[in-house]
C-alpha positions as MATLAB code, in Angstrom:
seq = 'XXXXXXXXXXXXXXXXXXXXXXXXXXXXXXXXXXXXXXXXXXXXXXXXXXXXXXXXXXXXXXXXXXXXXXXXXXXXXXXXXXXXXXXXXXXXXXXXXXXXXXXXXXXXXXXXXXXXXXXXXXXXXXXXXXXXXXXXXXXXXXXXXXXXXXXXXXXXXXXXXXXXXXXXXXXXXXXXXXXXXXXXXXXXXXXXXXXXXXXXXXXXXXXXXXXXXXXXXX';
ca = [
      57.802  -22.040   43.219;
      59.052  -19.174   41.039;
      62.195  -21.465   40.077;
      59.929  -24.776   40.205;
      57.476  -23.485   37.442;
      61.148  -21.232   35.548;
      61.807  -25.393   35.053;
      58.139  -27.160   34.061;
      58.384  -23.644   31.745;
      61.023  -24.525   29.971;
      60.976  -29.071   31.109;
      58.042  -29.853   30.519;
      58.313  -33.653   31.390;
      59.433  -32.650   34.426;
      55.767  -32.280   35.500;
      55.913  -35.555   34.704;
      58.071  -36.496   37.306;
      56.309  -38.553   40.830;
      58.204  -36.508   43.536;
      61.065  -33.202   43.233;
      63.047  -32.166   45.978;
      64.477  -28.341   45.802;
      67.886  -27.960   47.518;
      68.551  -24.619   47.583;
      72.095  -22.701   46.417;
      75.018  -22.663   49.431;
      77.561  -20.910   50.570;
      81.236  -21.873   51.585;
      81.580  -20.406   55.370;
      84.821  -21.318   55.071;
      86.175  -19.853   52.176;
      83.657  -17.223   52.904;
      84.403  -16.445   56.392;
      84.273  -14.166   58.749;
      87.040  -11.368   59.949;
      86.758  -11.303   64.240;
      89.230   -8.509   64.104;
      88.100   -6.459   61.122;
      87.081   -2.573   61.798;
      84.023   -0.476   61.132;
      83.336    2.779   58.805;
      80.878    3.302   55.943;
      81.448    0.501   52.606;
      78.433   -0.123   51.082;
      78.334   -2.806   49.054;
      76.421   -4.686   45.486;
      76.641   -6.543   43.454;
      75.345   -8.752   39.813;
      75.061   -7.881   36.214;
      74.293   -4.714   34.278;
      70.379   -5.179   33.750;
      67.248   -3.616   34.484;
      65.753   -6.635   37.088;
      68.324   -5.294   39.310;
      67.171   -1.628   39.252;
      70.906   -0.581   40.316;
      69.791    2.898   39.884;
      68.092    2.376   43.112;
      71.644    2.658   45.062;
      73.345    5.208   43.267;
      70.166    7.550   43.583;
      70.688    6.886   46.934;
      74.548    7.869   47.084;
      74.039   12.161   47.251;
      71.325   10.699   50.172;
      74.951    9.823   52.530;
      77.723   11.929   50.674;
      79.735   10.130   53.514;
      79.473    6.769   52.473;
      81.215    5.150   49.862;
      79.723    2.256   47.507;
      81.362   -0.267   45.893;
      79.205   -1.086   42.320;
      80.618   -4.741   41.403;
      78.112   -4.362   37.772;
      79.424   -6.146   34.455;
      78.137   -4.217   31.847;
      75.874   -6.813   29.663;
      73.159   -5.529   26.992;
      71.709   -2.634   27.624;
      73.499    0.118   26.594;
      70.467    2.580   27.644;
      71.249    1.485   30.893;
      75.253    1.363   31.000;
      74.730    4.881   29.949;
      72.282    6.063   32.864;
      74.923    4.596   35.231;
      78.187    5.411   33.290;
      76.690    9.238   33.101;
      75.370    8.800   37.955;
      79.310    7.623   37.960;
      80.439   10.272   36.278;
      78.526   13.012   38.854;
      79.441   11.289   42.196;
      82.234   11.213   43.998;
      81.962    8.247   46.608;
      81.710    5.469   44.178;
      83.298    3.422   42.995;
      82.229    1.329   39.690;
      83.791   -2.517   39.204;
      83.259   -2.756   35.648;
      84.572   -6.323   35.365;
      84.021   -9.928   36.435;
      86.023  -10.050   39.870;
      86.889  -14.480   39.777;
      84.945  -16.480   42.637;
      87.999  -16.788   44.098;
      88.609  -13.209   45.140;
      84.599  -12.157   45.873;
      85.261  -12.803   49.911;
      87.839   -9.867   49.723;
      85.342   -8.240   48.069;
      82.504   -8.353   51.110;
      84.782   -8.575   53.824;
      86.259   -4.671   53.331;
      81.960   -3.651   53.400;
      79.755   -2.559   55.787;
      77.000   -3.482   54.370;
      75.416   -4.398   51.814;
      72.209   -3.815   49.337;
      69.902   -5.413   46.759;
      67.975   -3.587   45.326;
      66.862   -6.507   42.444;
      62.680   -6.866   41.106;
      62.667  -10.049   41.021;
      65.083  -13.204   42.479;
      64.939  -16.746   43.896;
      67.364  -16.554   46.388;
      70.158  -14.574   46.098;
      73.420  -15.752   46.778;
      75.585  -12.658   46.943;
      73.363  -11.816   49.369;
      73.491  -15.148   50.775;
      78.166  -14.771   50.771;
      77.788  -11.526   51.977;
      75.868  -12.382   55.011;
      78.361  -15.311   55.229;
      81.614  -12.754   55.910;
      79.300  -10.709   58.757;
      78.092   -8.353   56.759;
      74.973   -6.347   57.490;
      72.823   -7.108   54.412;
      70.103   -5.473   52.964;
      67.167   -6.781   50.693;
      64.076   -5.208   48.512;
      60.898   -6.776   49.271;
      60.981   -8.613   45.637;
      58.117   -6.726   43.593;
      57.165  -10.120   41.282;
      54.434  -11.013   43.302;
      55.840  -15.326   42.457;
      59.646  -13.864   44.518;
      59.419  -14.219   48.644;
      62.056  -12.216   49.824;
      60.205  -12.961   53.301;
      60.146  -16.869   53.464;
      64.112  -17.091   52.716;
      65.500  -13.789   55.444;
      64.688  -12.609   58.654;
      62.171  -10.139   58.026;
      64.250   -6.789   59.518;
      66.678   -7.838   57.194;
      63.749   -6.072   54.266;
      62.769   -2.787   52.982;
      60.577   -2.053   50.897;
      61.615    1.652   49.626;
      65.424    3.373   49.643;
      63.685    5.262   52.127;
      63.697    2.517   54.578;
      66.513    1.559   52.944;
      68.638    4.238   54.194;
      66.591    4.638   57.654;
      67.821    0.756   58.545;
      71.125    1.951   57.265;
      71.706    4.687   59.384;
      70.216    2.774   62.686;
      73.154    0.880   61.569;
      75.637    3.962   62.297;
      74.336    4.415   65.566;
      75.338    1.193   67.041;
      78.089    0.365   69.418;
      81.396   -1.257   67.580;
      79.296   -4.951   70.018;
      76.505   -4.178   68.907;
      77.871   -4.375   65.054;
      79.708   -7.218   65.679;
      76.861   -8.906   67.649;
      75.195   -7.972   64.301;
      77.751   -9.466   62.736;
      78.071  -12.713   64.355;
      74.062  -12.662   63.247;
      74.599  -12.446   59.804;
      77.405  -15.442   59.840;
      74.964  -17.550   61.765;
      72.255  -17.172   59.740;
      73.830  -18.685   56.551;
      76.255  -21.165   58.751;
      72.778  -22.405   60.060;
      70.475  -22.248   57.226;
      72.410  -22.012   54.179;
      75.763  -23.856   54.668;
      76.705  -25.779   51.711;
      78.658  -28.990   52.616;
      74.984  -30.123   54.597;
      73.394  -29.295   51.464;
      75.236  -31.453   49.540;
      75.299  -34.200   52.184;
      71.394  -33.594   51.957;
      71.695  -34.814   48.189;
      73.316  -36.957   48.716;
      71.065  -38.280   51.403;
      68.240  -37.894   48.387;
      70.673  -39.481   46.172;
      70.882  -42.467   47.721;
      67.351  -42.954   48.769;
      66.002  -42.668   45.088;
      69.176  -45.449   44.539;
      68.276  -48.181   47.336;
];
């Protein structure tokens, strides 16, 4: 609904269309795959452009509370110098944050996700957040903030037990995951993967779009 309203705002002629069908972004589950032989550690991931709507300071402020974890912070600076300066200061004071400042080619993103144990999204607003889906496709336990924007509903996209309101709740979920046995963590990884394969496989989305187009052409 949020993206539909956004499109109407900038393309008002779309309102005159008789029927609108939405096919959400999918994930190449063959490329973003799950390594069955992987082990588990304490590596946390975050991906996004460095801008206020992504609310990166939340994850940075969490790191002093979990000093034995490492944050792989993939955040490309944008046009917000104050936020960039705050980030530099925060990262400079923490030894457990690796800041990846340059954009990583999409072909290399699977390797980034596959080195993680937990992935976190702290955005204020999202339409779906493909980085979460990519991480889940790689079998990474993913935690998603309940996006505060009234038109964004993470609970309509993701399993409710993966959502959090506060960073206290996020930290509690991380510690709960830590306490799981190896086999239990593998089960979580398989569950993350299966969620994307069943609901957000890009091949299924392409078939769906093709069927829609063929229906219009006929």
